[in-house]
XYZ file of C-alpha atoms in Angstrom:
220
model
C 0.000 0.000 0.000
C 1.220 3.460 -0.873
C -0.302 6.374 0.937
C -1.935 9.345 -0.721
C 0.444 11.079 -3.041
C 2.997 13.470 -1.596
C 4.185 15.805 -4.339
C 6.708 18.600 -4.581
C 7.553 20.664 -7.626
C 10.779 21.479 -9.456
C 9.851 24.103 -11.996
C 7.144 22.591 -14.196
C 7.940 19.079 -12.992
C 5.886 17.460 -10.263
C 7.743 14.845 -8.230
C 5.668 12.234 -6.392
C 7.528 10.440 -3.620
C 5.644 7.194 -4.291
C 6.614 7.249 -7.977
C 10.268 7.727 -7.066
C 10.067 4.671 -4.802
C 8.217 2.343 -7.128
C 9.581 3.229 -10.579
C 12.643 0.985 -10.177
C 10.770 -2.149 -9.049
C 8.121 -1.648 -11.746
C 10.813 -1.277 -14.399
C 12.322 -4.593 -13.321
C 8.982 -6.257 -14.078
C 8.570 -4.422 -17.385
C 11.981 -5.683 -18.500
C 10.527 -9.180 -18.311
C 7.120 -8.502 -19.822
C 7.570 -5.665 -22.313
C 10.531 -7.224 -24.098
C 8.270 -9.973 -25.444
C 5.645 -7.689 -27.026
C 5.632 -6.703 -30.680
C 8.560 -4.437 -31.542
C 8.716 -1.854 -32.901
C 5.429 -1.005 -31.317
C 3.333 1.526 -29.450
C 2.800 1.423 -25.684
C -0.064 3.467 -24.247
C 0.307 4.654 -20.667
C -3.129 5.318 -19.175
C -2.938 7.626 -16.144
C 0.639 8.902 -16.454
C 0.412 11.096 -13.365
C 3.450 13.327 -12.963
C 5.315 11.742 -15.891
C 8.033 10.193 -13.734
C 7.230 6.648 -14.787
C 7.245 7.067 -18.550
C 10.424 9.145 -18.354
C 12.084 6.375 -16.345
C 10.815 3.446 -18.428
C 11.191 4.690 -22.001
C 15.015 4.802 -22.265
C 15.144 1.078 -21.525
C 12.930 0.187 -24.517
C 14.316 2.074 -27.525
C 12.312 -0.049 -29.993
C 9.008 0.904 -28.361
C 7.232 4.248 -28.623
C 5.387 5.453 -25.521
C 2.210 7.516 -25.521
C 1.550 9.075 -22.088
C -1.993 10.143 -21.203
C -3.699 11.621 -18.181
C -7.241 12.509 -17.094
C -5.998 15.430 -14.980
C -5.116 18.288 -17.322
C -2.923 19.861 -14.615
C -0.415 17.008 -15.058
C 0.306 17.594 -18.734
C 3.004 20.245 -18.267
C 4.762 18.068 -15.706
C 4.773 15.105 -18.083
C 6.170 17.299 -20.846
C 8.890 18.601 -18.515
C 10.010 15.098 -17.539
C 10.131 14.056 -21.195
C 12.130 17.142 -22.132
C 14.596 16.735 -19.281
C 15.235 13.136 -20.313
C 15.772 14.090 -23.961
C 13.461 11.230 -24.845
C 12.892 10.616 -28.552
C 10.583 7.603 -28.163
C 7.934 9.355 -26.037
C 5.119 11.310 -27.656
C 3.536 14.428 -26.248
C 0.956 13.638 -23.553
C -2.755 13.738 -24.239
C -5.905 13.886 -22.148
C -7.609 10.495 -21.827
C -10.800 9.635 -19.979
C -10.807 5.866 -19.501
C -14.530 5.900 -18.766
C -15.176 6.824 -22.395
C -15.269 4.200 -25.170
C -11.809 3.509 -26.565
C -12.982 4.792 -29.943
C -12.857 8.246 -28.287
C -9.345 7.872 -26.865
C -6.890 10.347 -28.414
C -9.619 11.567 -30.700
C -10.141 8.114 -32.141
C -6.622 7.986 -33.560
C -5.698 4.603 -32.030
C -6.638 1.833 -34.417
C -8.112 -1.374 -32.972
C -5.457 -4.054 -32.544
C -2.583 -1.598 -32.937
C -1.103 -1.364 -29.420
C 1.691 -3.603 -28.218
C 0.963 -2.878 -24.558
C -0.932 -0.671 -22.119
C 0.621 0.366 -18.793
C -1.591 1.531 -15.925
C -0.042 2.469 -12.575
C -1.966 3.332 -9.403
C -5.262 4.199 -11.074
C -7.686 1.332 -10.520
C -8.193 1.904 -6.783
C -8.877 5.650 -7.209
C -11.204 5.442 -10.202
C -14.878 5.024 -10.907
C -16.206 1.632 -11.842
C -16.918 2.995 -15.310
C -13.254 3.971 -15.737
C -12.060 0.524 -14.626
C -14.497 -1.137 -17.012
C -13.332 1.211 -19.766
C -9.690 0.370 -19.157
C -10.263 -3.349 -19.693
C -12.678 -2.889 -22.586
C -10.220 -0.503 -24.232
C -7.385 -2.980 -23.790
C -9.476 -5.712 -25.363
C -10.153 -3.540 -28.390
C -6.846 -1.749 -28.902
C -4.198 -4.342 -28.027
C -2.755 -6.494 -30.762
C -3.128 -10.288 -30.424
C -0.830 -11.296 -27.579
C -0.521 -7.685 -26.402
C -0.389 -6.990 -22.683
C -2.185 -4.781 -20.205
C 0.130 -4.280 -17.223
C -1.474 -2.832 -14.086
C 0.109 -1.884 -10.761
C -1.426 -1.064 -7.408
C -3.049 -2.552 -4.293
C -5.734 -5.198 -4.749
C -8.078 -7.458 -2.854
C -7.811 -11.174 -3.675
C -10.849 -13.464 -3.705
C -12.745 -11.403 -1.140
C -9.816 -10.710 1.172
C -7.620 -7.645 1.712
C -4.242 -8.085 3.366
C -2.354 -6.856 5.302
C -4.184 -4.651 7.793
C -2.571 -1.513 6.356
C -4.343 -2.217 3.050
C -7.623 -2.779 4.899
C -7.235 0.665 6.451
C -6.244 2.161 3.106
C -9.341 0.700 1.451
C -11.534 2.119 4.211
C -9.946 5.556 3.814
C -10.400 5.515 0.052
C -14.080 4.612 0.318
C -14.647 7.338 2.899
C -13.229 9.880 0.457
C -15.158 8.627 -2.545
C -17.662 5.734 -2.555
C -16.493 4.732 -6.046
C -12.908 4.264 -4.886
C -11.386 1.271 -3.129
C -9.259 -1.819 -3.718
C -10.698 -3.887 -6.573
C -10.717 -7.643 -6.189
C -8.555 -9.464 -8.716
C -10.790 -12.545 -8.791
C -14.234 -11.074 -8.203
C -13.937 -7.711 -9.978
C -11.128 -7.671 -12.520
C -10.962 -11.168 -13.981
C -14.597 -11.037 -15.176
C -13.900 -7.700 -16.892
C -10.767 -9.145 -18.448
C -12.549 -12.264 -19.675
C -15.266 -10.169 -21.293
C -12.540 -8.217 -23.108
C -10.653 -11.295 -24.306
C -7.845 -10.935 -21.772
C -6.452 -13.433 -19.286
C -4.307 -12.947 -16.199
C -0.925 -14.532 -16.901
C 1.244 -13.198 -14.060
C 0.690 -11.831 -10.558
C 3.866 -10.338 -9.101
C 4.161 -9.223 -5.482
C 5.751 -5.795 -5.166
C 7.031 -3.574 -2.327
C 4.542 -1.653 -0.150
C 1.936 -4.459 -0.438
C 1.228 -3.770 -4.104
C 1.124 -6.126 -7.064
C 1.800 -6.022 -10.779
C -0.817 -7.863 -12.828
C -0.039 -8.900 -16.395
C -3.101 -9.420 -18.573
C -2.617 -10.842 -22.067
C -4.948 -10.584 -25.044
C -5.762 -13.824 -26.799
C -3.552 -14.627 -29.751
């Protein structure tokens, strides 16, 4: 579990303490699961936040192009600043994306069905509406190429149980702030959405701070 975001600014850049802590461990997982996707290819990051993650990941995958997106318009300048500082040539300019909308609306409808090699989604599912979570999986089912991967990171419940107690408290706090928020259950909530979208859960990786990385793969 990672607590609510603590952010400081450096010029236009926003720096989230949680992103600084988790970007290294997440990259280690991506090195195993992004290297097997179609290359060259396009990777869509849904909910890019401050931009720290895409700026950290992209240099390690020169044959992949990354498209950062964010629902919060206030984050766009920070994402741009991180990209500029890194001198990244394989990261596109960020765009607004509302995951609750049909994927045919994402980026103005410019993403062709079956064209994405992967989608990365970090720390969004537990602070999103049900419609946005449903849209994420439906969008992945439509936009990923056969064998493409949706890689999600965050805290989750598993088959009706939340552990440890710190995650129980975190879930309670989230729901008190917004009734639509809270830890989604991998088995009860997410796997049915994935199945409906033609995705299956291939890997569950335990991460620091009681989080997990889930790797969902589209049928070949």
